mmCIF file of C-alpha atoms and ligand atoms in Angstrom:
data_model
loop_
_atom_site.group_PDB
_atom_site.id
_atom_site.type_symbol
_atom_site.label_atom_id
_atom_site.label_comp_id
_atom_site.label_asym_id
_atom_site.label_seq_id
_atom_site.Cartn_x
_atom_site.Cartn_y
_atom_site.Cartn_z
ATOM 1 C CA UNK A 1 76.559 98.340 128.318
ATOM 2 C CA UNK A 2 80.317 98.909 127.794
ATOM 3 C CA UNK A 3 82.453 98.178 124.501
ATOM 4 C CA UNK A 4 85.064 96.566 126.844
ATOM 5 C CA UNK A 5 85.633 95.814 130.412
ATOM 6 C CA UNK A 6 89.105 95.000 132.113
ATOM 7 C CA UNK A 7 88.163 93.143 135.047
ATOM 8 C CA UNK A 8 89.951 92.931 138.435
ATOM 9 C CA UNK A 9 93.391 94.251 137.683
ATOM 10 C CA UNK A 10 95.840 95.738 140.109
ATOM 11 C CA UNK A 11 96.742 99.410 139.161
ATOM 12 C CA UNK A 12 100.282 100.767 139.590
ATOM 13 C CA UNK A 13 99.349 102.228 143.012
ATOM 14 C CA UNK A 14 98.272 98.859 144.246
ATOM 15 C CA UNK A 15 94.545 99.364 144.241
ATOM 16 C CA UNK A 16 92.190 96.738 142.380
ATOM 17 C CA UNK A 17 89.364 97.816 140.088
ATOM 18 C CA UNK A 18 87.212 97.067 136.927
ATOM 19 C CA UNK A 19 87.702 99.376 134.100
ATOM 20 C CA UNK A 20 84.761 100.128 131.914
ATOM 21 C CA UNK A 21 85.401 101.320 128.387
ATOM 22 C CA UNK A 22 82.857 103.214 126.018
ATOM 23 C CA UNK A 23 83.604 105.018 122.800
ATOM 24 C CA UNK A 24 87.445 105.066 123.267
ATOM 25 C CA UNK A 25 87.268 106.592 126.886
ATOM 26 C CA UNK A 26 87.448 105.214 130.365
ATOM 27 C CA UNK A 27 83.721 105.447 131.426
ATOM 28 C CA UNK A 28 83.898 103.757 134.790
ATOM 29 C CA UNK A 29 86.446 102.603 137.327
ATOM 30 C CA UNK A 30 84.613 100.661 140.160
ATOM 31 C CA UNK A 31 83.219 97.119 140.681
ATOM 32 C CA UNK A 32 81.182 96.385 137.303
ATOM 33 C CA UNK A 33 78.370 93.861 137.071
ATOM 34 C CA UNK A 34 77.407 94.971 133.254
ATOM 35 C CA UNK A 35 77.396 93.762 129.628
ATOM 36 C CA UNK A 36 80.261 94.420 127.505
ATOM 37 C CA UNK A 37 81.474 93.456 123.943
ATOM 38 C CA UNK A 38 84.419 91.886 125.525
ATOM 39 C CA UNK A 39 85.403 91.181 129.054
ATOM 40 C CA UNK A 40 89.234 90.778 129.726
ATOM 41 C CA UNK A 41 89.949 88.932 133.112
ATOM 42 C CA UNK A 42 92.930 90.795 134.442
ATOM 43 C CA UNK A 43 92.594 89.256 138.093
ATOM 44 C CA UNK A 44 96.010 89.365 139.720
ATOM 45 C CA UNK A 45 97.517 91.207 136.758
ATOM 46 C CA UNK A 46 99.031 94.639 136.522
ATOM 47 C CA UNK A 47 97.073 97.125 134.560
ATOM 48 C CA UNK A 48 99.078 100.085 133.740
ATOM 49 C CA UNK A 49 98.605 103.161 131.588
ATOM 50 C CA UNK A 50 100.699 102.952 128.450
ATOM 51 C CA UNK A 51 104.530 103.236 128.674
ATOM 52 C CA UNK A 52 105.874 106.456 127.398
ATOM 53 C CA UNK A 53 109.381 106.984 125.737
ATOM 54 C CA UNK A 54 110.178 110.996 125.930
ATOM 55 C CA UNK A 55 113.554 110.455 123.973
ATOM 56 C CA UNK A 56 114.197 108.339 120.939
ATOM 57 C CA UNK A 57 115.635 108.645 117.385
ATOM 58 C CA UNK A 58 113.248 107.000 114.938
ATOM 59 C CA UNK A 59 115.137 108.259 111.810
ATOM 60 C CA UNK A 60 118.183 105.983 112.848
ATOM 61 C CA UNK A 61 116.537 102.911 114.478
ATOM 62 C CA UNK A 62 117.022 99.360 113.283
ATOM 63 C CA UNK A 63 120.025 100.442 110.995
ATOM 64 C CA UNK A 64 122.571 98.570 112.796
ATOM 65 C CA UNK A 65 125.502 97.597 110.494
ATOM 66 C CA UNK A 66 124.680 100.014 107.859
ATOM 67 C CA UNK A 67 126.887 100.838 106.300
ATOM 68 C CA UNK A 68 129.089 99.392 108.830
ATOM 69 C CA UNK A 69 129.206 98.766 112.933
ATOM 70 C CA UNK A 70 130.406 101.212 115.181
ATOM 71 C CA UNK A 71 133.627 99.364 116.221
ATOM 72 C CA UNK A 72 134.769 101.543 119.140
ATOM 73 C CA UNK A 73 131.282 101.713 120.685
ATOM 74 C CA UNK A 74 131.933 105.488 121.188
ATOM 75 C CA UNK A 75 129.567 108.613 120.782
ATOM 76 C CA UNK A 76 131.908 110.295 118.444
ATOM 77 C CA UNK A 77 132.361 107.285 116.121
ATOM 78 C CA UNK A 78 128.516 106.875 116.278
ATOM 79 C CA UNK A 79 128.272 110.567 115.186
ATOM 80 C CA UNK A 80 130.600 109.886 112.347
ATOM 81 C CA UNK A 81 128.852 106.683 111.348
ATOM 82 C CA UNK A 82 125.423 108.538 111.286
ATOM 83 C CA UNK A 83 126.890 110.967 108.897
ATOM 84 C CA UNK A 84 127.781 108.047 106.535
ATOM 85 C CA UNK A 85 124.302 106.453 107.084
ATOM 86 C CA UNK A 86 122.628 109.793 106.248
ATOM 87 C CA UNK A 87 124.373 109.715 102.711
ATOM 88 C CA UNK A 88 123.166 106.092 101.816
ATOM 89 C CA UNK A 89 119.716 105.808 103.544
ATOM 90 C CA UNK A 90 116.493 105.901 101.269
ATOM 91 C CA UNK A 91 113.301 107.202 102.254
ATOM 92 C CA UNK A 92 111.177 103.814 101.852
ATOM 93 C CA UNK A 93 113.852 101.892 104.084
ATOM 94 C CA UNK A 94 113.671 104.542 106.901
ATOM 95 C CA UNK A 95 109.995 104.504 106.864
ATOM 96 C CA UNK A 96 109.939 100.596 106.911
ATOM 97 C CA UNK A 97 112.245 100.447 109.882
ATOM 98 C CA UNK A 98 110.283 103.210 111.840
ATOM 99 C CA UNK A 99 107.078 101.333 111.275
ATOM 100 C CA UNK A 100 108.648 98.078 112.424
ATOM 101 C CA UNK A 101 109.751 99.860 115.393
ATOM 102 C CA UNK A 102 106.190 101.227 115.974
ATOM 103 C CA UNK A 103 104.959 97.608 115.722
ATOM 104 C CA UNK A 104 107.409 96.572 118.542
ATOM 105 C CA UNK A 105 106.410 99.557 120.606
ATOM 106 C CA UNK A 106 102.600 98.675 120.090
ATOM 107 C CA UNK A 107 103.211 95.095 121.203
ATOM 108 C CA UNK A 108 105.037 96.244 124.379
ATOM 109 C CA UNK A 109 102.456 98.751 125.336
ATOM 110 C CA UNK A 110 104.575 101.782 124.471
ATOM 111 C CA UNK A 111 102.067 104.054 123.093
ATOM 112 C CA UNK A 112 103.628 107.655 123.331
ATOM 113 C CA UNK A 113 107.097 108.329 121.746
ATOM 114 C CA UNK A 114 109.048 111.526 121.522
ATOM 115 C CA UNK A 115 111.416 111.170 118.614
ATOM 116 C CA UNK A 116 114.201 113.600 117.574
ATOM 117 C CA UNK A 117 114.540 113.839 113.757
ATOM 118 C CA UNK A 118 117.881 115.220 112.168
ATOM 119 C CA UNK A 119 117.279 118.559 110.484
ATOM 120 C CA UNK A 120 121.025 118.718 109.047
ATOM 121 C CA UNK A 121 120.358 117.345 105.810
ATOM 122 C CA UNK A 122 119.103 119.770 102.970
ATOM 123 C CA UNK A 123 116.650 117.217 101.749
ATOM 124 C CA UNK A 124 114.920 116.895 105.113
ATOM 125 C CA UNK A 125 114.010 113.303 103.999
ATOM 126 C CA UNK A 126 113.984 112.041 107.574
ATOM 127 C CA UNK A 127 111.495 114.982 108.563
ATOM 128 C CA UNK A 128 109.201 114.051 105.644
ATOM 129 C CA UNK A 129 109.408 110.310 106.501
ATOM 130 C CA UNK A 130 108.511 110.655 110.218
ATOM 131 C CA UNK A 131 105.710 113.161 109.451
ATOM 132 C CA UNK A 132 104.177 110.456 107.371
ATOM 133 C CA UNK A 133 104.882 107.760 110.019
ATOM 134 C CA UNK A 134 103.182 110.204 112.841
ATOM 135 C CA UNK A 135 100.111 110.071 110.658
ATOM 136 C CA UNK A 136 99.968 106.482 109.955
ATOM 137 C CA UNK A 137 100.416 105.272 113.588
ATOM 138 C CA UNK A 138 98.406 108.061 115.120
ATOM 139 C CA UNK A 139 95.312 105.637 116.060
ATOM 140 C CA UNK A 140 97.641 103.827 118.479
ATOM 141 C CA UNK A 141 100.906 105.923 119.090
ATOM 142 C CA UNK A 142 101.248 109.544 120.025
ATOM 143 C CA UNK A 143 104.418 110.051 118.061
ATOM 144 C CA UNK A 144 105.854 113.505 118.882
ATOM 145 C CA UNK A 145 108.703 114.863 116.666
ATOM 146 C CA UNK A 146 111.684 117.087 117.777
ATOM 147 C CA UNK A 147 113.674 119.251 115.190
ATOM 148 C CA UNK A 148 117.065 118.389 116.023
ATOM 149 C CA UNK A 149 119.838 120.131 114.393
ATOM 150 C CA UNK A 150 122.108 117.124 115.138
ATOM 151 C CA UNK A 151 125.387 118.358 113.715
ATOM 152 C CA UNK A 152 125.128 121.733 115.485
ATOM 153 C CA UNK A 153 122.863 124.706 114.868
ATOM 154 C CA UNK A 154 125.961 126.854 113.964
ATOM 155 C CA UNK A 155 128.453 124.101 113.333
ATOM 156 C CA UNK A 156 126.386 122.900 110.482
ATOM 157 C CA UNK A 157 126.124 125.611 107.571
ATOM 158 C CA UNK A 158 122.622 124.966 106.761
ATOM 159 C CA UNK A 159 121.175 123.722 110.184
ATOM 160 C CA UNK A 160 119.501 126.809 111.086
ATOM 161 C CA UNK A 161 117.448 127.270 108.128
ATOM 162 C CA UNK A 162 116.717 123.463 107.823
ATOM 163 C CA UNK A 163 115.505 123.478 111.431
ATOM 164 C CA UNK A 164 113.181 126.561 110.662
ATOM 165 C CA UNK A 165 111.726 124.539 107.703
ATOM 166 C CA UNK A 166 111.191 121.510 109.558
ATOM 167 C CA UNK A 167 109.118 123.410 112.162
ATOM 168 C CA UNK A 168 107.312 125.080 109.412
ATOM 169 C CA UNK A 169 106.497 121.469 108.086
ATOM 170 C CA UNK A 170 104.598 120.579 111.339
ATOM 171 C CA UNK A 171 107.475 119.117 113.670
ATOM 172 C CA UNK A 172 106.423 119.545 117.221
ATOM 173 C CA UNK A 173 109.145 120.466 119.418
ATOM 174 C CA UNK A 174 112.451 122.417 119.204
ATOM 175 C CA UNK A 175 115.569 120.479 119.678
ATOM 176 C CA UNK A 176 119.285 121.410 119.955
ATOM 177 C CA UNK A 177 122.849 120.064 120.920
ATOM 178 C CA UNK A 178 124.807 123.034 122.576
ATOM 179 C CA UNK A 179 127.795 120.867 123.595
ATOM 180 C CA UNK A 180 128.548 119.864 119.979
ATOM 181 C CA UNK A 181 128.979 123.372 118.753
ATOM 182 C CA UNK A 182 132.494 124.446 118.049
ATOM 183 C CA UNK A 183 132.749 126.546 121.276
ATOM 184 C CA UNK A 184 131.098 126.996 124.611
ATOM 185 C CA UNK A 185 129.997 130.448 123.502
ATOM 186 C CA UNK A 186 128.379 129.066 120.388
ATOM 187 C CA UNK A 187 126.685 126.523 122.490
ATOM 188 C CA UNK A 188 125.151 128.931 124.690
ATOM 189 C CA UNK A 189 124.142 131.303 121.527
ATOM 190 C CA UNK A 190 122.276 128.222 120.253
ATOM 191 C CA UNK A 191 120.335 127.670 123.342
ATOM 192 C CA UNK A 192 119.265 131.182 123.210
ATOM 193 C CA UNK A 193 118.310 131.308 119.782
ATOM 194 C CA UNK A 194 116.338 127.889 119.892
ATOM 195 C CA UNK A 195 114.637 128.905 122.927
ATOM 196 C CA UNK A 196 113.475 132.157 121.265
ATOM 197 C CA UNK A 197 112.162 130.150 118.236
ATOM 198 C CA UNK A 198 109.955 128.208 120.688
ATOM 199 C CA UNK A 199 108.838 131.171 122.479
ATOM 200 C CA UNK A 200 107.729 132.857 119.146
ATOM 201 C CA UNK A 201 105.837 129.759 117.894
ATOM 202 C CA UNK A 202 104.603 128.417 121.273
ATOM 203 C CA UNK A 203 106.320 125.256 121.296
ATOM 204 C CA UNK A 204 108.074 122.962 123.668
ATOM 205 C CA UNK A 205 111.866 122.561 123.778
ATOM 206 C CA UNK A 206 113.925 119.267 124.375
ATOM 207 C CA UNK A 207 117.676 119.642 123.743
ATOM 208 C CA UNK A 208 120.358 117.241 123.820
ATOM 209 C CA UNK A 209 122.330 119.144 126.531
ATOM 210 C CA UNK A 210 125.741 118.296 128.115
ATOM 211 C CA UNK A 211 126.142 114.822 126.862
ATOM 212 C CA UNK A 212 129.640 114.588 127.672
ATOM 213 C CA UNK A 213 132.015 113.717 130.642
ATOM 214 C CA UNK A 214 133.273 117.456 130.726
ATOM 215 C CA UNK A 215 132.280 118.906 133.939
ATOM 216 C CA UNK A 216 132.624 122.439 132.572
ATOM 217 C CA UNK A 217 129.783 121.709 129.974
ATOM 218 C CA UNK A 218 127.276 123.773 131.752
ATOM 219 C CA UNK A 219 124.628 124.421 128.967
ATOM 220 C CA UNK A 220 121.909 123.418 131.268
ATOM 221 C CA UNK A 221 122.545 126.472 133.162
ATOM 222 C CA UNK A 222 121.861 128.719 130.125
ATOM 223 C CA UNK A 223 118.746 126.398 129.258
ATOM 224 C CA UNK A 224 117.244 127.061 132.637
ATOM 225 C CA UNK A 225 118.088 130.714 132.374
ATOM 226 C CA UNK A 226 116.357 131.144 129.133
ATOM 227 C CA UNK A 227 113.583 129.039 130.181
ATOM 228 C CA UNK A 228 112.749 131.552 132.752
ATOM 229 C CA UNK A 229 113.563 134.706 130.806
ATOM 230 C CA UNK A 230 111.133 133.664 127.936
ATOM 231 C CA UNK A 231 108.416 132.420 130.148
ATOM 232 C CA UNK A 232 108.661 128.719 129.167
ATOM 233 C CA UNK A 233 108.388 127.125 132.531
ATOM 234 C CA UNK A 234 107.055 123.714 132.248
ATOM 235 C CA UNK A 235 107.631 123.254 128.415
ATOM 236 C CA UNK A 236 111.352 122.613 128.427
ATOM 237 C CA UNK A 237 113.407 119.551 128.899
ATOM 238 C CA UNK A 238 117.065 118.882 128.844
ATOM 239 C CA UNK A 239 118.063 115.328 127.869
ATOM 240 C CA UNK A 240 121.007 113.346 128.898
ATOM 241 C CA UNK A 241 122.671 116.011 131.248
ATOM 242 C CA UNK A 242 125.616 113.536 131.633
ATOM 243 C CA UNK A 243 128.081 116.259 132.410
ATOM 244 C CA UNK A 244 126.274 116.677 135.796
ATOM 245 C CA UNK A 245 127.550 113.522 137.024
ATOM 246 C CA UNK A 246 131.137 114.995 136.689
ATOM 247 C CA UNK A 247 130.269 118.493 138.062
ATOM 248 C CA UNK A 248 131.620 120.027 141.111
ATOM 249 C CA UNK A 249 129.017 119.534 144.144
ATOM 250 C CA UNK A 250 129.065 123.008 144.930
ATOM 251 C CA UNK A 251 128.164 124.208 141.467
ATOM 252 C CA UNK A 252 125.410 121.557 141.316
ATOM 253 C CA UNK A 253 123.949 123.038 144.809
ATOM 254 C CA UNK A 254 123.356 126.262 142.709
ATOM 255 C CA UNK A 255 122.280 124.526 139.633
ATOM 256 C CA UNK A 256 119.445 122.333 140.713
ATOM 257 C CA UNK A 257 117.404 125.248 142.384
ATOM 258 C CA UNK A 258 117.751 127.137 139.190
ATOM 259 C CA UNK A 259 116.283 124.083 137.238
ATOM 260 C CA UNK A 260 113.648 123.792 139.745
ATOM 261 C CA UNK A 261 112.620 127.419 139.487
ATOM 262 C CA UNK A 262 112.547 127.235 135.782
ATOM 263 C CA UNK A 263 110.485 123.918 135.774
ATOM 264 C CA UNK A 264 113.188 122.261 133.448
ATOM 265 C CA UNK A 265 112.591 118.470 133.182
ATOM 266 C CA UNK A 266 115.435 116.043 132.857
ATOM 267 C CA UNK A 267 115.501 113.033 130.543
ATOM 268 C CA UNK A 268 118.538 110.593 131.338
ATOM 269 C CA UNK A 269 118.863 107.744 128.896
ATOM 270 C CA UNK A 270 120.485 105.051 131.186
ATOM 271 C CA UNK A 271 121.161 102.387 128.686
ATOM 272 C CA UNK A 272 123.025 104.719 126.420
ATOM 273 C CA UNK A 273 124.605 106.964 129.013
ATOM 274 C CA UNK A 274 126.143 103.957 130.793
ATOM 275 C CA UNK A 275 127.505 102.652 127.481
ATOM 276 C CA UNK A 276 128.768 105.782 125.901
ATOM 277 C CA UNK A 277 130.066 107.898 129.033
ATOM 278 C CA UNK A 278 133.169 107.229 130.829
ATOM 279 C CA UNK A 279 135.084 106.140 127.679
ATOM 280 C CA UNK A 280 138.162 108.224 128.074
ATOM 281 C CA UNK A 281 138.394 107.175 131.785
ATOM 282 C CA UNK A 282 140.681 104.254 133.083
ATOM 283 C CA UNK A 283 139.864 103.475 136.575
ATOM 284 C CA UNK A 284 137.757 104.465 138.479
ATOM 285 C CA UNK A 285 135.472 104.771 135.454
ATOM 286 C CA UNK A 286 132.548 107.199 135.801
ATOM 287 C CA UNK A 287 129.076 106.026 135.175
ATOM 288 C CA UNK A 288 127.902 109.284 133.394
ATOM 289 C CA UNK A 289 124.431 108.967 134.550
ATOM 290 C CA UNK A 290 123.120 112.311 135.793
ATOM 291 C CA UNK A 291 122.003 113.026 139.241
ATOM 292 C CA UNK A 292 118.546 111.500 139.294
ATOM 293 C CA UNK A 293 117.739 111.130 142.855
ATOM 294 C CA UNK A 294 119.205 114.538 143.639
ATOM 295 C CA UNK A 295 117.075 116.367 141.048
ATOM 296 C CA UNK A 296 113.795 114.554 142.339
ATOM 297 C CA UNK A 297 114.637 115.793 145.690
ATOM 298 C CA UNK A 298 114.541 119.415 144.377
ATOM 299 C CA UNK A 299 111.049 118.684 142.825
ATOM 300 C CA UNK A 300 112.464 118.440 139.385
ATOM 301 C CA UNK A 301 110.556 116.119 137.042
ATOM 302 C CA UNK A 302 112.941 113.358 135.688
ATOM 303 C CA UNK A 303 111.978 110.785 132.989
ATOM 304 C CA UNK A 304 113.769 107.815 131.726
ATOM 305 C CA UNK A 305 114.368 107.806 127.961
ATOM 306 C CA UNK A 306 115.200 104.901 125.493
ATOM 307 C CA UNK A 307 117.299 107.035 123.031
ATOM 308 C CA UNK A 308 118.571 104.288 120.723
ATOM 309 C CA UNK A 309 117.745 100.730 119.537
ATOM 310 C CA UNK A 310 119.806 98.919 116.950
ATOM 311 C CA UNK A 311 121.531 102.126 115.556
ATOM 312 C CA UNK A 312 124.966 103.667 115.035
ATOM 313 C CA UNK A 313 125.288 104.402 118.825
ATOM 314 C CA UNK A 314 123.824 101.422 120.644
ATOM 315 C CA UNK A 315 123.849 97.844 119.178
ATOM 316 C CA UNK A 316 121.268 96.478 121.511
ATOM 317 C CA UNK A 317 117.752 97.504 122.673
ATOM 318 C CA UNK A 318 114.381 96.141 122.525
ATOM 319 C CA UNK A 319 112.080 99.090 122.753
ATOM 320 C CA UNK A 320 110.712 98.017 126.039
ATOM 321 C CA UNK A 321 110.744 100.893 128.524
ATOM 322 C CA UNK A 322 110.830 98.455 131.408
ATOM 323 C CA UNK A 323 114.374 97.626 130.231
ATOM 324 C CA UNK A 324 115.148 101.439 130.308
ATOM 325 C CA UNK A 325 113.711 101.723 133.902
ATOM 326 C CA UNK A 326 115.527 98.498 134.935
ATOM 327 C CA UNK A 327 119.029 99.797 133.914
ATOM 328 C CA UNK A 328 118.265 103.297 135.277
ATOM 329 C CA UNK A 329 117.164 102.082 138.737
ATOM 330 C CA UNK A 330 120.553 100.050 138.927
ATOM 331 C CA UNK A 331 122.847 102.741 137.733
ATOM 332 C CA UNK A 332 121.030 105.411 139.944
ATOM 333 C CA UNK A 333 120.954 102.904 142.912
ATOM 334 C CA UNK A 334 117.164 103.450 143.211
ATOM 335 C CA UNK A 335 116.411 100.213 144.810
ATOM 336 C CA UNK A 336 114.350 101.091 147.936
ATOM 337 C CA UNK A 337 110.708 100.082 147.533
ATOM 338 C CA UNK A 338 109.545 103.660 147.057
ATOM 339 C CA UNK A 339 112.416 104.575 144.548
ATOM 340 C CA UNK A 340 111.544 101.448 142.572
ATOM 341 C CA UNK A 341 107.921 102.358 142.371
ATOM 342 C CA UNK A 342 109.024 105.941 141.145
ATOM 343 C CA UNK A 343 111.230 104.183 138.496
ATOM 344 C CA UNK A 344 108.031 102.698 137.127
ATOM 345 C CA UNK A 345 106.078 105.759 137.424
ATOM 346 C CA UNK A 346 108.867 107.619 135.459
ATOM 347 C CA UNK A 347 108.202 105.537 132.319
ATOM 348 C CA UNK A 348 104.492 106.122 132.629
ATOM 349 C CA UNK A 349 103.010 109.018 134.264
ATOM 350 C CA UNK A 350 106.434 110.990 134.586
ATOM 351 C CA UNK A 351 107.356 110.681 130.989
ATOM 352 C CA UNK A 352 103.591 111.619 129.922
ATOM 353 C CA UNK A 353 103.974 114.846 131.894
ATOM 354 C CA UNK A 354 107.201 115.579 130.210
ATOM 355 C CA UNK A 355 105.541 115.242 126.806
ATOM 356 C CA UNK A 356 102.701 117.283 127.804
ATOM 357 C CA UNK A 357 100.229 114.259 126.991
ATOM 358 C CA UNK A 358 96.542 115.311 127.367
ATOM 359 C CA UNK A 359 93.916 112.617 128.540
ATOM 360 C CA UNK A 360 96.574 110.243 129.646
ATOM 361 C CA UNK A 361 96.346 107.911 132.534
ATOM 362 C CA UNK A 362 93.696 105.615 134.235
ATOM 363 C CA UNK A 363 90.914 107.823 135.361
ATOM 364 C CA UNK A 364 87.401 108.247 134.213
ATOM 365 C CA UNK A 365 87.078 110.492 131.176
ATOM 366 C CA UNK A 366 90.788 109.771 129.982
ATOM 367 C CA UNK A 367 91.637 108.135 126.821
ATOM 368 C CA UNK A 368 91.156 104.193 127.048
ATOM 369 C CA UNK A 369 94.749 103.205 126.612
ATOM 370 C CA UNK A 370 96.293 100.869 128.779
ATOM 371 C CA UNK A 371 98.429 97.675 129.053
ATOM 372 C CA UNK A 372 97.938 94.499 131.101
ATOM 373 C CA UNK A 373 101.187 93.069 132.269
ATOM 374 C CA UNK A 374 101.918 89.515 133.698
ATOM 375 C CA UNK A 375 103.025 90.733 136.822
ATOM 376 C CA UNK A 376 101.316 91.436 140.337
ATOM 377 C CA UNK A 377 102.786 94.982 140.950
ATOM 378 C CA UNK A 378 104.795 97.867 139.483
ATOM 379 C CA UNK A 379 108.051 96.758 141.294
ATOM 380 C CA UNK A 380 107.359 93.330 139.981
ATOM 381 C CA UNK A 381 106.860 94.402 136.407
ATOM 382 C CA UNK A 382 110.343 95.914 136.598
ATOM 383 C CA UNK A 383 111.913 92.874 137.925
ATOM 384 C CA UNK A 384 110.446 90.548 135.442
ATOM 385 C CA UNK A 385 109.862 92.782 132.526
ATOM 386 C CA UNK A 386 107.111 90.424 131.609
ATOM 387 C CA UNK A 387 104.919 89.709 128.791
ATOM 388 C CA UNK A 388 102.140 92.158 127.810
ATOM 389 C CA UNK A 389 99.058 90.165 127.910
ATOM 390 C CA UNK A 390 97.068 92.719 126.288
ATOM 391 C CA UNK A 391 97.463 96.215 125.018
ATOM 392 C CA UNK A 392 94.663 98.550 124.409
ATOM 393 C CA UNK A 393 94.733 101.728 122.368
ATOM 394 C CA UNK A 394 91.602 104.251 122.423
ATOM 395 C CA UNK A 395 89.575 101.600 123.619
ATOM 396 C CA UNK A 396 90.597 98.976 120.980
ATOM 397 C CA UNK A 397 92.692 95.684 121.726
ATOM 398 C CA UNK A 398 95.721 96.216 119.361
ATOM 399 C CA UNK A 399 97.886 93.321 120.782
ATOM 400 C CA UNK A 400 97.565 90.177 122.747
ATOM 401 C CA UNK A 401 100.265 87.766 124.150
ATOM 402 C CA UNK A 402 99.477 84.409 125.669
ATOM 403 C CA UNK A 403 100.747 83.742 129.181
ATOM 404 C CA UNK A 404 104.024 82.056 128.995
ATOM 405 C CA UNK A 405 104.818 78.955 131.063
ATOM 406 C CA UNK A 406 107.956 76.403 130.856
ATOM 407 C CA UNK A 407 107.122 72.855 131.090
ATOM 408 C CA UNK A 408 109.189 71.039 133.764
ATOM 409 C CA UNK A 409 110.235 67.312 133.797
ATOM 410 C CA UNK A 410 111.727 67.230 137.229
ATOM 411 C CA UNK A 411 110.875 64.442 139.616
ATOM 412 C CA UNK A 412 108.922 65.593 142.780
ATOM 413 C CA UNK A 413 108.581 69.156 141.274
ATOM 414 C CA UNK A 414 105.801 71.146 139.718
ATOM 415 C CA UNK A 415 104.761 70.293 136.093
ATOM 416 C CA UNK A 416 105.312 74.005 134.989
ATOM 417 C CA UNK A 417 106.785 77.186 135.970
ATOM 418 C CA UNK A 418 105.949 80.672 134.930
ATOM 419 C CA UNK A 419 108.766 81.741 132.312
ATOM 420 C CA UNK A 420 109.913 84.928 134.265
ATOM 421 C CA UNK A 421 109.316 83.302 137.646
ATOM 422 C CA UNK A 422 106.420 85.479 138.708
ATOM 423 C CA UNK A 423 106.360 85.156 142.593
ATOM 424 C CA UNK A 424 102.474 85.164 142.912
HETATM 425 FE FE1 FE2 B 1 119.319 111.275 121.659
#
């Protein structure tokens, strides 16, 4: 007797199976002829482990237009605007926006999120709020927080002590932004200091690193070096790494093996990188996305991150990691069947690996969290970015969506067509 059976679904690897769920865990993955509290018919539909976002800013999300919009659309105006927003935002409003975003995430099957939280305001209001949100959504979303000295660990006069305070309050991961310090030397110093803090406390590291078109921004080299020196292999990620797009090829041929040796993961954020980078270029205009396929060829773990939804840096966004992967596969030109499949795996198992999630995945004994999508395969899910028919978190159904069809009134044609034109 199971609590729940998901019947006949197609897994991302193309196999089909029934999934029996009991006490919040996956208890069986085989053809099942058994009783259950509820049986969900997923025949012909994709059943995937939850979508995962390893890079987000939940303290800024849904604030578009407050106190004004980013008129130029640039990263630097966004940073200035965030400074204005921090002065006027109130805790209850930040919390309400974050919880609304979590509602969106839950409905989309996005059940694990790593969010950076700014530690450059002495009140640490954003930290307090997101720690509360982390507790409130814990039953359905794994929310991991990164202490992020967003105005620079050394550039902001109180960032260092506030970042330590945030970690003392329970923030999970050490962040940084070396390319935004005043000098290259200060940037390198900040990487060293922050990695040492992580090593002392046994924490993971995730730094905004080299989010610039400047090919000489090479803080990822220092991050890889400090990771190896301090024995942090497998616990460190570099987010964005956009300068790598513009770096000299010979230098990159040295850098990628260093990253692989240090087991430093990479988190490009394609929606944001394609919008914010290359803004100083005329034509040809750089794309700014880091070297995804080349890193993967060196065995480096690469995820796709969302970064922003409706905030000072990005006036669009839905929270759907399939939108993120869709943009990533276009900009990185990952369009072979194997590469498209990999793009889906990046926003599920790859991102889960970067976040260090335990009990994740579709296997007996893992946490029974999954999403049923109105698509026949992983690649079709990227093409359609379809409705999530059912979202299950720790064995409980938390969201349902009816299958969409458009009614047609065309002579000699079918009476209806699936909304996103599913092939099957
Ligand atoms: Fe970011």
